[in-house]
Coordinates of C-alpha atoms in Angstrom, one line a residue:
X988 CA -2.6 13.8 25.4
X989 CA -5.0 11.5 23.5
X990 CA -4.6 7.7 23.9
X991 CA -5.8 4.7 22.1
X992 CA -6.1 1.5 24.6
X993 CA -5.0 -1.8 22.8
X994 CA -5.2 -5.1 24.6
X995 CA -2.4 -7.4 24.3
X996 CA -1.9 -10.8 26.2
X997 CA -4.7 -9.8 28.7
X998 CA -3.5 -6.4 29.4
X999 CA -4.0 -2.7 28.0
X1000 CA -1.4 -0.7 26.7
X1001 CA -2.0 3.2 26.3
X1002 CA -1.0 4.4 22.7
X1003 CA -1.0 7.5 21.0
X1004 CA -0.9 7.7 17.2
X1005 CA 0.4 11.0 15.6
X1006 CA -1.2 11.2 11.9
X1007 CA 1.2 13.5 9.9
X1008 CA -0.3 15.0 7.2
X1009 CA 2.1 16.6 4.6
X1010 CA 0.8 19.3 2.4
X1011 CA 1.9 22.1 -0.2
X1012 CA -1.1 21.7 -2.4
X1013 CA -4.8 23.2 -2.2
X1014 CA -6.5 23.4 1.3
X1015 CA -9.6 22.1 0.0
X1016 CA -8.2 18.4 -0.2
X1017 CA -6.6 18.5 3.1
X1018 CA -10.0 19.9 4.4
X1019 CA -11.9 16.9 3.0
X1020 CA -9.2 14.5 4.7
X1021 CA -9.4 16.0 8.1
X1022 CA -13.3 15.8 7.9
X1023 CA -13.0 12.2 7.0
X1024 CA -10.5 11.5 9.7
X1025 CA -13.0 13.1 12.4
X1026 CA -16.2 11.7 11.2
X1027 CA -14.5 7.9 11.1
X1028 CA -12.0 7.6 14.1
X1029 CA -12.8 7.9 17.7
X1030 CA -11.7 11.2 18.9
X1031 CA -9.3 9.5 21.8
X1032 CA -7.1 7.7 19.2
X1033 CA -5.1 10.4 17.7
X1034 CA -3.6 13.9 17.3
X1035 CA -3.2 15.4 14.0
X1036 CA 0.1 17.3 12.8
X1037 CA -0.2 19.1 9.6
X1038 CA 3.0 20.1 8.2
X1039 CA 2.1 23.0 6.0
X1040 CA 5.0 23.2 3.6
X1041 CA 4.5 26.2 1.0
X1042 CA 1.4 27.7 2.8
X1043 CA 1.0 30.5 5.2
X1044 CA 0.3 29.3 8.5
X1045 CA -2.7 31.8 8.6
X1046 CA -4.4 30.5 5.6
X1047 CA -4.3 26.7 6.8
X1048 CA -5.2 27.7 10.5
X1049 CA -8.0 29.7 9.0
X1050 CA -9.5 26.6 7.2
X1051 CA -8.6 23.6 9.8
X1052 CA -9.2 25.4 13.4
X1053 CA -13.1 25.4 13.0
X1054 CA -12.7 21.4 12.5
X1055 CA -10.6 21.0 15.5
X1056 CA -12.5 23.5 17.6
X1057 CA -15.8 21.9 17.1
X1058 CA -14.7 18.3 17.6
X1059 CA -12.1 18.8 20.4
X1060 CA -9.4 17.4 18.1
X1061 CA -5.6 17.8 18.9
X1062 CA -4.5 19.3 15.9
X1063 CA -1.2 21.2 15.4
X1064 CA 0.1 23.1 12.3
X1065 CA 3.6 23.1 11.9
X1066 CA 5.4 25.6 9.7
X1067 CA 8.1 23.3 7.7
X1068 CA 10.2 24.5 4.9
X1069 CA 9.6 23.2 1.2
X1070 CA 12.0 20.6 0.9
X1071 CA 10.3 17.7 -0.4
X1072 CA 8.6 14.4 1.1
X1073 CA 11.3 13.1 3.4
X1074 CA 12.5 16.4 4.8
X1075 CA 9.1 17.9 5.5
X1076 CA 8.0 14.4 7.3
X1077 CA 11.0 14.1 9.2
X1078 CA 10.7 17.4 10.6
X1079 CA 7.0 16.9 11.4
X1080 CA 7.9 13.8 13.2
X1081 CA 10.2 15.6 15.6
X1082 CA 7.0 17.1 16.9
X1083 CA 5.0 14.3 17.3
X1084 CA 3.9 13.1 20.8
X1085 CA 2.6 9.6 19.9
X1086 CA 4.1 6.3 20.4
X1087 CA 3.1 5.6 16.5
X1088 CA 3.6 7.9 13.5
X1089 CA 1.3 7.6 10.9
X1090 CA 2.0 9.4 7.5
X1091 CA -1.0 10.2 5.5
X1092 CA -1.4 12.0 2.1
X1093 CA -4.1 14.5 2.3
X1094 CA -6.0 13.2 -0.9
X1095 CA -7.1 10.2 0.7
X1096 CA -10.3 10.0 2.8
X1097 CA -10.3 7.3 5.5
X1098 CA -13.3 4.9 5.8
X1099 CA -15.1 4.1 9.2
X1100 CA -12.6 2.5 11.5
X1101 CA -9.8 2.4 9.4
X1102 CA -7.1 3.4 12.1
X1103 CA -7.7 0.6 14.5
X1104 CA -6.7 -2.3 12.4
X1105 CA -3.3 -0.9 11.8
X1106 CA -2.5 -0.4 15.4
X1107 CA -3.6 -3.7 16.2
X1108 CA -1.8 -5.6 13.8
X1109 CA 1.5 -3.5 14.8
X1110 CA 0.9 -4.4 18.5
X1111 CA 0.0 -8.0 17.8
X1112 CA 2.0 -9.3 14.7
X1113 CA 5.4 -10.9 15.2
X1114 CA 8.5 -8.6 14.3
X1115 CA 6.0 -5.9 12.6
X1116 CA 8.0 -2.9 11.6
X1117 CA 5.6 -0.7 9.6
X1118 CA 1.9 -1.4 8.5
X1119 CA 0.1 -0.1 5.2
X1120 CA -3.8 0.2 4.4
X1121 CA -6.0 -0.8 1.4
X1122 CA -6.2 2.2 -0.7
X1123 CA -9.1 2.0 -3.4
X1124 CA -10.0 4.4 -6.3
X1125 CA -13.2 6.1 -7.0
X1126 CA -14.4 3.0 -9.2
X1127 CA -13.5 0.5 -6.0
X1128 CA -10.5 -1.0 -8.1
X1129 CA -7.3 -1.5 -6.0
X1130 CA -4.7 1.2 -5.8
X1131 CA -2.4 -0.2 -3.0
X1132 CA -2.6 -3.5 -1.0
X1133 CA 1.3 -3.5 -0.9
X1134 CA 4.4 -3.0 -3.1
X1135 CA 6.4 -5.5 -4.6
X1136 CA 9.8 -5.3 -6.9
X1137 CA 9.6 -6.4 -10.8
X1138 CA 12.3 -8.4 -12.2
X1139 CA 14.2 -5.2 -12.8
X1140 CA 14.1 -3.8 -9.3
X1141 CA 11.3 -1.4 -9.8
X1142 CA 8.5 -1.0 -7.0
X1143 CA 5.1 -1.9 -8.3
X1144 CA 1.8 -1.9 -6.8
X1145 CA 0.2 -5.4 -6.1
X1146 CA -2.9 -6.3 -7.9
X1147 CA -3.1 -2.8 -9.3
X1148 CA -6.5 -2.2 -10.8
X1149 CA -8.1 -5.3 -9.7
X1150 CA -11.4 -5.3 -7.8
X1151 CA -11.1 -3.8 -4.3
X1152 CA -12.6 -7.3 -2.8
X1153 CA -10.5 -10.0 -4.5
X1154 CA -9.3 -12.5 -1.4
X1155 CA -5.6 -11.1 -1.6
X1156 CA -6.9 -7.6 -0.7
X1157 CA -9.4 -9.2 2.0
X1158 CA -6.5 -10.8 4.2
X1159 CA -3.6 -9.5 6.2
X1160 CA -0.1 -10.1 4.8
X1161 CA 3.5 -9.5 4.5
X1162 CA 4.7 -7.2 1.5
X1163 CA 8.0 -6.1 0.2
X1164 CA 7.1 -2.6 0.9
X1165 CA 4.0 -0.4 1.5
X1166 CA 3.0 3.0 0.4
X1167 CA 3.8 6.3 2.3
X1168 CA 0.5 7.5 1.3
X1169 CA -0.6 5.8 4.6
X1170 CA 2.0 4.2 6.5
X1171 CA 1.9 3.5 10.0
X1172 CA 5.6 3.0 12.1
X1173 CA 6.4 3.0 15.8
X1174 CA 8.2 6.5 16.4
X1175 CA 11.2 4.6 18.1
X1176 CA 11.6 2.2 14.9
X1177 CA 11.4 5.3 12.5
X1178 CA 14.2 7.0 14.7
X1179 CA 16.3 4.0 14.8
X1180 CA 16.6 3.6 11.0
X1181 CA 17.1 7.3 10.6
X1182 CA 13.7 8.2 9.0
X1183 CA 13.1 8.9 5.7
X1184 CA 16.5 9.3 3.7
X1185 CA 16.7 13.1 2.8
X1186 CA 18.5 12.0 -0.5
X1187 CA 15.8 9.7 -1.6
X1188 CA 13.7 10.9 -4.4
X1189 CA 10.1 11.6 -3.5
X1190 CA 8.6 8.8 -5.6
X1191 CA 10.7 6.2 -3.5
X1192 CA 11.3 7.6 0.0
X1193 CA 8.7 5.5 1.4
X1194 CA 10.0 2.3 -0.4
X1195 CA 13.3 3.3 1.0
X1196 CA 12.0 3.4 4.6
X1197 CA 10.4 0.1 4.4
X1198 CA 13.5 -1.5 3.0
X1199 CA 15.5 -0.1 5.9
X1200 CA 13.1 -1.4 8.3
X1201 CA 13.1 -4.7 6.7
X1202 CA 17.0 -4.9 6.4
X1203 CA 16.7 -4.5 10.3
X1204 CA 14.9 -7.7 10.5
X1205 CA 11.2 -6.5 10.9
X1206 CA 8.4 -6.6 8.5
X1207 CA 6.2 -4.9 6.3
X1208 CA 2.5 -5.8 6.9
X1209 CA -0.7 -4.8 5.4
X1210 CA -4.1 -4.3 7.2
X1211 CA -6.7 -5.4 4.9
X1212 CA -9.4 -4.1 7.2
X1213 CA -8.0 -0.3 7.1
X1214 CA -9.6 1.3 4.0
X1215 CA -8.9 4.4 2.4
X1216 CA -10.4 6.2 -0.6
X1217 CA -8.6 8.2 -3.0
X1218 CA -10.9 9.9 -5.4
X1219 CA -9.0 13.1 -6.5
X1220 CA -5.2 12.4 -6.8
X1221 CA -3.4 10.7 -9.6
X1222 CA -1.2 7.8 -8.3
X1223 CA 2.4 8.6 -8.4
X1224 CA 4.2 7.1 -10.9
X1225 CA 8.1 5.8 -10.3
X1226 CA 10.2 7.4 -12.7
X1227 CA 13.4 5.6 -14.2
X1228 CA 15.8 8.0 -12.2
X1229 CA 14.0 7.2 -8.7
X1230 CA 14.3 3.4 -9.7
X1231 CA 18.1 3.9 -10.4
X1232 CA 18.5 5.6 -7.3
X1233 CA 16.9 2.8 -5.3
X1234 CA 18.9 0.1 -7.2
X1235 CA 22.1 2.0 -6.7
X1236 CA 21.7 2.4 -3.0
X1237 CA 20.3 -1.2 -2.3
X1238 CA 21.8 -3.2 -5.0
X1239 CA 22.0 -7.0 -4.5
X1240 CA 20.3 -6.7 -1.0
X1241 CA 17.0 -6.3 -3.1
X1242 CA 17.2 -9.9 -4.0
X1243 CA 17.4 -10.8 -0.2
X1244 CA 14.5 -8.9 0.5
X1245 CA 12.1 -10.5 -1.8
X1246 CA 9.1 -12.3 -0.8
X1247 CA 8.0 -15.8 -2.4
X1248 CA 5.1 -15.3 -4.7
X1249 CA 5.1 -11.3 -4.9
X1250 CA 5.9 -11.3 -8.5
X1251 CA 2.9 -13.1 -9.8
X1252 CA 0.9 -10.1 -8.0
X1253 CA 2.4 -7.6 -10.4
X1254 CA 0.3 -9.2 -13.6
X1255 CA -2.0 -6.7 -14.9
X1256 CA -5.9 -7.2 -14.4
X1257 CA -6.6 -8.3 -17.9
X1258 CA -3.8 -11.0 -17.8
X1259 CA -6.1 -13.3 -15.8
X1260 CA -8.9 -12.9 -18.4
X1261 CA -7.6 -11.9 -21.6
X1262 CA -8.0 -14.8 -24.2
X1263 CA -4.7 -13.8 -26.0
X1264 CA -6.0 -14.1 -29.5
X1265 CA -2.4 -13.4 -30.7
X1266 CA -0.9 -16.3 -29.3
X1267 CA -4.2 -18.6 -30.7
X1268 CA -2.7 -18.0 -34.3
X1269 CA 0.6 -19.7 -33.4
X1270 CA -1.2 -22.9 -32.3
X1271 CA -1.6 -25.4 -35.1
X1272 CA -5.2 -26.3 -35.5
X1273 CA -4.1 -29.9 -35.7
X1274 CA -2.7 -29.9 -32.5
X1275 CA -4.4 -32.3 -30.3
X1276 CA -2.4 -31.9 -26.9
X1277 CA -1.7 -28.6 -25.5
X1278 CA 0.2 -27.5 -22.3
X1279 CA -0.4 -23.7 -21.5
X1280 CA 2.2 -22.8 -18.8
X1281 CA 0.7 -19.9 -16.9
X1282 CA -2.8 -20.6 -17.9
X1283 CA -4.1 -17.8 -15.7
X1284 CA -8.1 -18.0 -15.8
X1285 CA -8.4 -20.6 -18.7
X1286 CA -9.2 -18.0 -21.1
X1287 CA -6.9 -18.9 -23.7
X1288 CA -7.2 -22.5 -23.3
X1289 CA -11.0 -22.3 -23.7
X1290 CA -10.4 -20.3 -26.9
X1291 CA -8.1 -23.4 -28.1
X1292 CA -11.0 -25.9 -27.4
X1293 CA -13.7 -23.7 -28.9
X1294 CA -11.7 -23.7 -32.1
X1295 CA -10.9 -27.5 -32.1
X1296 CA -13.4 -29.4 -29.8
X1297 CA -11.2 -32.6 -29.8
X1298 CA -8.3 -30.6 -28.1
X1299 CA -7.1 -31.8 -24.9
X1300 CA -5.6 -28.8 -23.0
X1301 CA -4.0 -28.8 -19.6
X1302 CA -2.6 -25.9 -17.6
X1303 CA -0.2 -24.7 -15.1
X1304 CA -0.8 -21.7 -13.0
X1305 CA 0.7 -20.6 -9.7
X1306 CA -2.2 -18.0 -8.7
X1307 CA -4.5 -20.1 -6.7
X1308 CA -7.7 -18.2 -7.7
X1309 CA -6.9 -18.0 -11.3
X1310 CA -6.3 -21.7 -11.1
X1311 CA -9.8 -22.2 -9.6
X1312 CA -11.2 -20.1 -12.6
X1313 CA -9.3 -22.1 -15.1
X1314 CA -10.7 -25.6 -13.7
X1315 CA -14.0 -25.6 -15.3
X1316 CA -12.4 -24.3 -18.8
X1317 CA -9.4 -26.8 -19.3
X1318 CA -9.2 -30.6 -19.1
X1319 CA -6.7 -30.5 -16.1
X1320 CA -5.0 -27.8 -14.2
X1321 CA -2.1 -28.0 -12.1
X1322 CA -1.2 -25.3 -9.4
X1323 CA 2.4 -24.5 -8.7

């Protein structure tokens, strides 16, 4: 067995992480993913389980065995039936030897030292139930730093499309849910909540798992220093049927699991920078005192002042970073 030693309260705990990669597509992406794991992760931290749904065992083993043998990696290929995200991952988890399970999408490429921040957070943070990572697109923009529910109860990516180094991306935090593209959970917790729901649509099976863990009194956390790149796969779109299934199962409990401030991080990137010329036409040119509620970065208020230099514009903005950007553009800005 292969172990990772994590220090907690002056002592070391031996842990093993079972990285589960479910794949039913081309083995090329899977090969790139495993190469990235091997290159960027100390070999004594993990085992790799390949859930080869829809593949012949021989084709997967032929491509991956040289990687495992060359670097002495504990890698096993498991033949699972093609039954969708939940069932295939659940079956692979049964074979896992690790104390922790890490579910990983084969299109992602882990960056250097991506794994330790997740395990450290899982071991040291109070009431941690599961942990997600920072996933960036090829252009460096954010694909995932956590998920939140919009006003209709549909899970959305927080700060989607924002630059990958904004303050929110660089700090650990609690989320309403995290993506199953890279999700770490203690095996005992996974078993206690019943694993992935086999009835869940593929697009929301990970969100449902997060809700089950949080409903048990534990937290979904985000590890900012765990970085992975997605340069190939399109982001999964959560369709209306998947959202309806989630709302039907969880109902009003979704509201009890909301976290303060999460909704504000669902605004599109342009929200904080767009001058909103369509609204500018609705402001009388004779107006002298204007209160912009939700002033974002102050671009709209600045447009008002450029059109009418004598106008006094105050703003109110709940997002701290946007409010700071608005302060030099407006006459006064309130945060809250």
